[in-house]
Each structure stands twice: as C-alpha cells, then as structure tokens.
PDB file of C-alpha atoms in Angstrom:
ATOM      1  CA  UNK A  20      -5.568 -65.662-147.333  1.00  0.00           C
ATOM      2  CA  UNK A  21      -4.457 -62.770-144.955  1.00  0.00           C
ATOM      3  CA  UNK A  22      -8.219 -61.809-144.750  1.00  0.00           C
ATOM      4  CA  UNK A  23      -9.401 -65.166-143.847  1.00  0.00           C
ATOM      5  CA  UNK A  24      -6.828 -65.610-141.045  1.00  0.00           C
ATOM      6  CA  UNK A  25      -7.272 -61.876-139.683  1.00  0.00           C
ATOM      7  CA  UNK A  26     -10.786 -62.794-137.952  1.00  0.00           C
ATOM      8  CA  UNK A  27      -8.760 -65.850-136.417  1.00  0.00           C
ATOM      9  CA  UNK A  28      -5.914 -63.678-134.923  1.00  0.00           C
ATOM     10  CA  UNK A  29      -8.679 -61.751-133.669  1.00  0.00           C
ATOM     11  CA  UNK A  30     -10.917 -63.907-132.042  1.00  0.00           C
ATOM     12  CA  UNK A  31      -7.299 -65.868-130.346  1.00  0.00           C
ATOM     13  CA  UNK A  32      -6.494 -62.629-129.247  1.00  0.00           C
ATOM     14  CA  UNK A  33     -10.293 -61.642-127.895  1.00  0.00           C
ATOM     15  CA  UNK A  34      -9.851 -65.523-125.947  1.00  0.00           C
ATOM     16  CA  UNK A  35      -6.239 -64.306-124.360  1.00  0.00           C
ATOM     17  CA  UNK A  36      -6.991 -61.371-123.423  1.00  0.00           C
ATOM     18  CA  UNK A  37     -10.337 -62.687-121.284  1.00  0.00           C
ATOM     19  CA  UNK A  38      -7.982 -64.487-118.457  1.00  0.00           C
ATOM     20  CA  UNK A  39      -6.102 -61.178-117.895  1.00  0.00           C
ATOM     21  CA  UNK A  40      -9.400 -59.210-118.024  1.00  0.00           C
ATOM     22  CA  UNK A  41     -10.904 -61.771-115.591  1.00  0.00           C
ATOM     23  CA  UNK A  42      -7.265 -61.403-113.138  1.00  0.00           C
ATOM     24  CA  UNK A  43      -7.593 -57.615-113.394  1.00  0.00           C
ATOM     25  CA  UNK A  44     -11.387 -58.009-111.724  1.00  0.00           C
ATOM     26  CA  UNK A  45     -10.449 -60.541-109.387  1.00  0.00           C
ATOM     27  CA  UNK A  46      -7.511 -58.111-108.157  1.00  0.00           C
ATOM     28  CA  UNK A  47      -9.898 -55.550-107.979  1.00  0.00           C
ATOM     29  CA  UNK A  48     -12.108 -57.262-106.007  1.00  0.00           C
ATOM     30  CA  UNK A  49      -9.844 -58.694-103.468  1.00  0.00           C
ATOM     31  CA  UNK A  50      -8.127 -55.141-103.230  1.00  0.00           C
ATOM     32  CA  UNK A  51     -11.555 -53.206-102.389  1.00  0.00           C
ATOM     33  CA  UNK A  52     -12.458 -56.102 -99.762  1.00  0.00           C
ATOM     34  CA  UNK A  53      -9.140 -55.876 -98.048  1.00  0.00           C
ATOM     35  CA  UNK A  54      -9.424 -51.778 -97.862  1.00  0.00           C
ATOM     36  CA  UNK A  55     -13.097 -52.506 -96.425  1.00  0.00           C
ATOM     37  CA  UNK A  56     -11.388 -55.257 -93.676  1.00  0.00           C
ATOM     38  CA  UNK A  57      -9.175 -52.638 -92.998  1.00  0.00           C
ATOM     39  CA  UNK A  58     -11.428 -49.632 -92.757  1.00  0.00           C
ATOM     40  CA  UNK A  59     -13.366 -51.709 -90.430  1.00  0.00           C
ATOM     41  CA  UNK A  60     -10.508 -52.572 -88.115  1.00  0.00           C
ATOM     42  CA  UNK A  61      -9.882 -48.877 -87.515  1.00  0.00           C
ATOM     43  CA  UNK A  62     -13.290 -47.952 -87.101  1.00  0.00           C
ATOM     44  CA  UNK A  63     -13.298 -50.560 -84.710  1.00  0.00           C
ATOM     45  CA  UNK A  64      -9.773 -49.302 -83.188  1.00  0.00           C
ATOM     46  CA  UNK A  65     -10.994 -45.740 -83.000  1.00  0.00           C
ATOM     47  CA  UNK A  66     -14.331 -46.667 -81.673  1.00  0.00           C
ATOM     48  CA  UNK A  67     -12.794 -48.766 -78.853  1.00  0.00           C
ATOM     49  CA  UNK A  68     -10.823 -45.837 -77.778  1.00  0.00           C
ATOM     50  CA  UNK A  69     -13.564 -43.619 -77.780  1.00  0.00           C
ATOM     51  CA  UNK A  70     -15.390 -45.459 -75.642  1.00  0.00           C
ATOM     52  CA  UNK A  71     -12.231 -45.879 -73.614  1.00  0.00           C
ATOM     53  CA  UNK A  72     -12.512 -42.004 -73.293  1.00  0.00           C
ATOM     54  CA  UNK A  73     -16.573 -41.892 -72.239  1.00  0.00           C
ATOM     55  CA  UNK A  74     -15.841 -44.682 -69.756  1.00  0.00           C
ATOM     56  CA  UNK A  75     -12.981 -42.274 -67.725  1.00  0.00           C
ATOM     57  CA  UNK A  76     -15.960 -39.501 -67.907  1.00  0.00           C
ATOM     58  CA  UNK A  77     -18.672 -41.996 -66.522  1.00  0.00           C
ATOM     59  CA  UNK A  78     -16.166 -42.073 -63.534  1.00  0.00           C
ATOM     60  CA  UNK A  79     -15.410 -38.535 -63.545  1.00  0.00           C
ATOM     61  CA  UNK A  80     -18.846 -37.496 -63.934  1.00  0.00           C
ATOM     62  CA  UNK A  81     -20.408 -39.668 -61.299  1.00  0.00           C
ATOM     63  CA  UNK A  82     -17.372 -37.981 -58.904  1.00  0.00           C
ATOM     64  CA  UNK A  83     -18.178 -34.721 -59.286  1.00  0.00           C
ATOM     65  CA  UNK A  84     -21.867 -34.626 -59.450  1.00  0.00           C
ATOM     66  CA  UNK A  85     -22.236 -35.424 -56.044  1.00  0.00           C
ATOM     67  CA  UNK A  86     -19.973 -32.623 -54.557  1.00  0.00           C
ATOM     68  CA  UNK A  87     -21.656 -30.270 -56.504  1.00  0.00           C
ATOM     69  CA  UNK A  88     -24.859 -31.661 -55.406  1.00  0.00           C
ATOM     70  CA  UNK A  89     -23.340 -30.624 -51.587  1.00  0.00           C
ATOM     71  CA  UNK A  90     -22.072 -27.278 -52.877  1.00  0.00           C
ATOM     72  CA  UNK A  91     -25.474 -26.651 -53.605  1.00  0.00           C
ATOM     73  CA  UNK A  92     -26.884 -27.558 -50.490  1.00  0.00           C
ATOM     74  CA  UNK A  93     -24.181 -25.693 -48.339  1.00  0.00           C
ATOM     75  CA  UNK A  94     -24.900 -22.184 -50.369  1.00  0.00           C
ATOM     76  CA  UNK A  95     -28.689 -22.937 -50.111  1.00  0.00           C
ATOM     77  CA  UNK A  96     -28.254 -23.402 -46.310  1.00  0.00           C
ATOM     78  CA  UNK A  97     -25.954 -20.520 -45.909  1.00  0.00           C
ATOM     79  CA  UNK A  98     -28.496 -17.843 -48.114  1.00  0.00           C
ATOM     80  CA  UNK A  99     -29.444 -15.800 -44.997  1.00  0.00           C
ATOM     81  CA  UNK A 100     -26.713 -15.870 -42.954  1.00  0.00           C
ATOM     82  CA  UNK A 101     -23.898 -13.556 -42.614  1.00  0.00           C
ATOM     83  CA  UNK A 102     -20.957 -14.921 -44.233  1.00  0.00           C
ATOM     84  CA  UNK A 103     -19.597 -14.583 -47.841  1.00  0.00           C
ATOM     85  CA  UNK A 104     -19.397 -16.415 -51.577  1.00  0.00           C
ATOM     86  CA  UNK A 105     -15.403 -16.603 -50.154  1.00  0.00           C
ATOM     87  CA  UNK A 106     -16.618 -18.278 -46.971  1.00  0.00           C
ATOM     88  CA  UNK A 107     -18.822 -20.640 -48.237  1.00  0.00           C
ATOM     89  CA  UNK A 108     -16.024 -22.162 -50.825  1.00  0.00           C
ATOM     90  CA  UNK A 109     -13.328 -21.903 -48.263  1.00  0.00           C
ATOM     91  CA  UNK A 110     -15.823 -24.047 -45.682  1.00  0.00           C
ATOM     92  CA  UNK A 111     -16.620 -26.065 -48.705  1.00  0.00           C
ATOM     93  CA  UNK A 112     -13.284 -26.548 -50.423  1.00  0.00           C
ATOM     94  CA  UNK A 113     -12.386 -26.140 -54.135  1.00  0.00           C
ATOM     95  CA  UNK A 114     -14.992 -26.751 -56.582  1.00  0.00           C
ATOM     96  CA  UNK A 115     -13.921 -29.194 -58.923  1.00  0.00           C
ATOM     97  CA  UNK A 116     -14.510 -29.401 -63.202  1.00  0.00           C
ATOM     98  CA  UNK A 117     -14.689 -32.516 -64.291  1.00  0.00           C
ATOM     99  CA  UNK A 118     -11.835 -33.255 -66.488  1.00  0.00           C
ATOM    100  CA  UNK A 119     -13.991 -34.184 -69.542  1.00  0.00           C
ATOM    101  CA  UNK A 120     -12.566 -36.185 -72.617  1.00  0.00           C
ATOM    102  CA  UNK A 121     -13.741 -35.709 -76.052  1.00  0.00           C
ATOM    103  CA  UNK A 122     -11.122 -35.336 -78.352  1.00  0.00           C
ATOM    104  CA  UNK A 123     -10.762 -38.590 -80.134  1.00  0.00           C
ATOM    105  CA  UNK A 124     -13.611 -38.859 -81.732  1.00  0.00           C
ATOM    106  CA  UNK A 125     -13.593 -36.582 -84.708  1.00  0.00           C
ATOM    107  CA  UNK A 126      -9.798 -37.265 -85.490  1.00  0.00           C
ATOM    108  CA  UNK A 127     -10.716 -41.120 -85.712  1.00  0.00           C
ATOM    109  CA  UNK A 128     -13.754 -41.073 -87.399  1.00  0.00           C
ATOM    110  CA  UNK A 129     -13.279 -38.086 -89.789  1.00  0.00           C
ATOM    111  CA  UNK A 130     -12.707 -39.618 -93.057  1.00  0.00           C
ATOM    112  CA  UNK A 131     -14.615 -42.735 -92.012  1.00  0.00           C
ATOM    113  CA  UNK A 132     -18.319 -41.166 -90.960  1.00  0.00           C
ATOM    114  CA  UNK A 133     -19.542 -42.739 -93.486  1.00  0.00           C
ATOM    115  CA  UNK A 134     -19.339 -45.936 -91.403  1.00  0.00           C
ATOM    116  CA  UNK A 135     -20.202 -45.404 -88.776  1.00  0.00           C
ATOM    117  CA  UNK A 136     -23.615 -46.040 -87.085  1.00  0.00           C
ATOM    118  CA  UNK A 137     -25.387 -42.457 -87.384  1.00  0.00           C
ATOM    119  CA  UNK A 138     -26.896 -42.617 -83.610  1.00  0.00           C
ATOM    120  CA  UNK A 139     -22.946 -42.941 -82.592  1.00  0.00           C
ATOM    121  CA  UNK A 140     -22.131 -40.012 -84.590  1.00  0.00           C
ATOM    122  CA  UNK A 141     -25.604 -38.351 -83.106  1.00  0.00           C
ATOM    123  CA  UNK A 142     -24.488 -38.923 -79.763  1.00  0.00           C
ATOM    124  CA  UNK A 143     -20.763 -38.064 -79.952  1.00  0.00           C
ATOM    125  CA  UNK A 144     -22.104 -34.670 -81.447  1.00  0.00           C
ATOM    126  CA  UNK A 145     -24.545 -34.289 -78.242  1.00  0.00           C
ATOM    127  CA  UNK A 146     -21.706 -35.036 -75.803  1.00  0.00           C
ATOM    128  CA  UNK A 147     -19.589 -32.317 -77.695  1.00  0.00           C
ATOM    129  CA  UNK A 148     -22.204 -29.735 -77.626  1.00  0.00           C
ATOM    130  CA  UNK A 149     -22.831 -30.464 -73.510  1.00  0.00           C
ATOM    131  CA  UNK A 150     -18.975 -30.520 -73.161  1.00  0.00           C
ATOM    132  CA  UNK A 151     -18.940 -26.904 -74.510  1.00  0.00           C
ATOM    133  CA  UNK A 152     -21.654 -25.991 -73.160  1.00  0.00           C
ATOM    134  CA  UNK A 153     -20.308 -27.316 -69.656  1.00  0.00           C
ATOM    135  CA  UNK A 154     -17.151 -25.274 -69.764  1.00  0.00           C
ATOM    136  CA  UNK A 155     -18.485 -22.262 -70.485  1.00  0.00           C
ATOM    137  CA  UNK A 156     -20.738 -22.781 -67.965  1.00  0.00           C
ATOM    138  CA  UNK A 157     -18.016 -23.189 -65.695  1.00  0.00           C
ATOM    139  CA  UNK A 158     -16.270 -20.321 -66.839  1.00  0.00           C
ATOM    140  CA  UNK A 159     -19.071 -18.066 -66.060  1.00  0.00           C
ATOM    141  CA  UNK A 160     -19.325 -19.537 -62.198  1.00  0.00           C
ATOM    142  CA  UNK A 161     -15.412 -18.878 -61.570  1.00  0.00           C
ATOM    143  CA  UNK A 162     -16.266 -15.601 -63.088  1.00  0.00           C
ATOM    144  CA  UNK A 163     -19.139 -15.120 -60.484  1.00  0.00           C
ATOM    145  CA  UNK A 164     -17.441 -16.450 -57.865  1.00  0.00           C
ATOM    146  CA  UNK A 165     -14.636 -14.301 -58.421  1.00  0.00           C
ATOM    147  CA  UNK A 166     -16.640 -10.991 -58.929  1.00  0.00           C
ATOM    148  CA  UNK A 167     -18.570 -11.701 -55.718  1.00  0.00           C
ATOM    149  CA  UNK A 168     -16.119 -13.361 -53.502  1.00  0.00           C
ATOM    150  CA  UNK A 169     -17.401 -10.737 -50.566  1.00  0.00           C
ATOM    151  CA  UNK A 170     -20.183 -10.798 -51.263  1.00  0.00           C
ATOM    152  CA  UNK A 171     -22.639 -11.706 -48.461  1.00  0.00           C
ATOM    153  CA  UNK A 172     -26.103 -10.698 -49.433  1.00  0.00           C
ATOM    154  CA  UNK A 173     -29.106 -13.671 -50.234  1.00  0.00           C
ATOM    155  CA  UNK A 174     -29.243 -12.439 -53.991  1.00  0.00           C
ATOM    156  CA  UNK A 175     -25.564 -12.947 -54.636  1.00  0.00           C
ATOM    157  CA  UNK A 176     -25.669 -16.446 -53.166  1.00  0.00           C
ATOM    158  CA  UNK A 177     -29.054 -17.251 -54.913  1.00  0.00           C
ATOM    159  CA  UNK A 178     -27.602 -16.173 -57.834  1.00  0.00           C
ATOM    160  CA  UNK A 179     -24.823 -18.668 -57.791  1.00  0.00           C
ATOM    161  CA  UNK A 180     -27.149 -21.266 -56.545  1.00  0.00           C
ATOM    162  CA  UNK A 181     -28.574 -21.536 -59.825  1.00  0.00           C
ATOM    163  CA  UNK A 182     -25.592 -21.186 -61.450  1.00  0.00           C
ATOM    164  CA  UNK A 183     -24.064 -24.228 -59.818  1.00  0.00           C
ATOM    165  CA  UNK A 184     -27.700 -26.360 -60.642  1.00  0.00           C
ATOM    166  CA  UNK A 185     -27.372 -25.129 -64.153  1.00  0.00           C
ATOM    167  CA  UNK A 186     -23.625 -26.682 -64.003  1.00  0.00           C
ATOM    168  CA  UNK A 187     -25.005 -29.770 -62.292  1.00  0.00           C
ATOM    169  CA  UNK A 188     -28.092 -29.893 -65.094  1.00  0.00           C
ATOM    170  CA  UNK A 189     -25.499 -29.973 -67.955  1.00  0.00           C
ATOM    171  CA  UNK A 190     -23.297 -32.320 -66.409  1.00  0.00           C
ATOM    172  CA  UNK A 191     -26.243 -34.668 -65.477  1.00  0.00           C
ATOM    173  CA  UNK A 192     -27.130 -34.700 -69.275  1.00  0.00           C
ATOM    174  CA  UNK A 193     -23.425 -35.050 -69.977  1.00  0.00           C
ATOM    175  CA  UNK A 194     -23.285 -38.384 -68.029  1.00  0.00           C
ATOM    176  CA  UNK A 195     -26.638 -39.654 -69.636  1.00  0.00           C
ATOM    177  CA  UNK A 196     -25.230 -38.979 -72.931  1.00  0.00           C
ATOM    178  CA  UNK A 197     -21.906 -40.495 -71.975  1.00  0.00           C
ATOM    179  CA  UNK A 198     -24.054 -43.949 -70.577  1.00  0.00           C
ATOM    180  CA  UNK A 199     -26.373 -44.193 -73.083  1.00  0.00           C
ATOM    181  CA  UNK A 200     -22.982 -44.339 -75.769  1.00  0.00           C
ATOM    182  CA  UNK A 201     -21.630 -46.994 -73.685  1.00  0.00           C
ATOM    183  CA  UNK A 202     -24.531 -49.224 -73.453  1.00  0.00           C
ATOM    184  CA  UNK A 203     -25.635 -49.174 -77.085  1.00  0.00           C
ATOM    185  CA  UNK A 204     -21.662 -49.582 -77.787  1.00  0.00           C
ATOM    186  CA  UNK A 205     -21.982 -52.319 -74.955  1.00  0.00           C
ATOM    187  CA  UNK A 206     -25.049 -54.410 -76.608  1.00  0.00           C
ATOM    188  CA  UNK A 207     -23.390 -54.079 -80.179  1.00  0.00           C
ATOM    189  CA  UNK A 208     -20.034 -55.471 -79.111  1.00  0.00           C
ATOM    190  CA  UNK A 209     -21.002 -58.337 -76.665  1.00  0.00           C
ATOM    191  CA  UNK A 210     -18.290 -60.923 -76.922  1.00  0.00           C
TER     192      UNK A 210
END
C-alpha cells in the first residue's frame, strides 16, 4: 500500500512544485526587463549629457577658430617685417585654447559599452584622440612662442605659422567630429 501511494505523493508534489517553478521564471523575467529599462535610462541619461558637453564645444570651437584663423593672417602679413613673435601677440592679443570637454563620456558609458551604438563609441574615441592631440599641440606653440618671443626673423614666424594651421587643422577636425556626434545623436532622438 505505501508503494502504490508513493508514485501519487510524487506526482502531487511534481504538480505543486510547477506554480512555484513557473513564479520563480516569471520573477526572473520581470527582474532582467526592469535592469534592461533601467540600463537604458542611464544610457540615455549619460548620453544626453554627453551631448550636453559636445554642444558647449560646437560653441567653443566655432569661437576660437576664427581668431586663430586672424592670428594666422596677422603673422603671415607680418613675416618680413621687422618686429617680433612678442609683437605680433601683443598687437594681436592672447591666443586663446578652446576649453574642450570630454570627460563624461567614458565614466558614463564604461560598464555599459556594450549598449551603446558602436559609431557613438567610434566617434567619442576620435574626439578624444583630437582633444589630445589638440593640447599637445598647443603646448608645443606656447612652448615656441615662448622660446622665440624676440625673435624677429621670417623663419621663426614661418615656423609658427604652421604651427598655428596645424592647431587650427586639429581643431577644425575636432568640430567636425563634435557635429557629426550631434547630428546622428540629433536624427536618433527626434521627439
């Protein structure tokens, strides 16, 4: 008698223990989908301030390209006459960096790469590369500038011609990189 009711405690016990198995999946479930809803929202978060960031070096960009665009003109003007790498700057004024921003990006998107679009990822790793590239760039025309600051000869002042169009170069690629970002960010988040 014990042996004919053991297969009946089993298969009760096989039918109770299917609604619990069935719970456990649907928690599951509902817990992976709300992790993905909320992996989303801060990749959306950290995207939006990124492109909060690119936006402020649009403006920055587009600010300073020009007046180093005139820099350039006034040293290529000034190449045979008598005054110096000082005198040109001081006639000039100050030539301004831009302040470039680019430090959100990784920090947000670290652990979440995965999903993001890869040409987002592509670009943000161009703009970091030009950023770098930019400032030491920049470092090596204060550097000049500083070195030469008497001088007044045409090779000195050629010399930092180039310099400053190899600034404006990168910073002109900088600001493409920066727009082209913004407008694929632009045409994927149309309200």
């Amino acid at each position: 008698m014990a042996a004919e009711n053991s297969p009946n405690i089993f298969k009760k016990l096989f039918y109770d223990m299917i609604p619990v198995i069935l719970g456990i999946l649907i928690a599951l479930i509902i817990n992976d989908w709300q992790l993905d809803v909320q992996d989303k929202q801060f990749v959306d978060s950290a995207m939006e301030a990124i492109s909060k960031e690119l936006e402020e070096n649009i403006i920055e960009l587009e600010k300073v390209i020009p007046d180093h665009e005139r820099f350039a003109i006034t040293i290529d003007s000034s190449l045979y006459l008598s005054n110096s790498l000082g005198d040109i700057i001081k006639n000039h004024g100050d030539l301004d960096s831009p302040n470039i921003k680019h430090t959100s990006w990784k920090a947000f998107l670290n652990q979440y790469m995965h999903l993001v679009d890869y040409e987002y990822i592509s670009i943000l790793a161009k703009i970091e590369e030009e950023k770098h590239l930019l400032e030491a760039k920049g470092i090596k025309a204060v550097d000049y500038i500083y070195n030469n600051i008497d001088a007044k000869d045409e090779k000195s002042k050629y010399k930092l011609l180039r310099i400053i169009d190899n600034i404006m170069r990168v910073e002109k690629e900088l600001l493409k990189s920066n727009q082209a970002f913004m407008i694929r960010y632009e045409s994927q988040n149309k309200d």
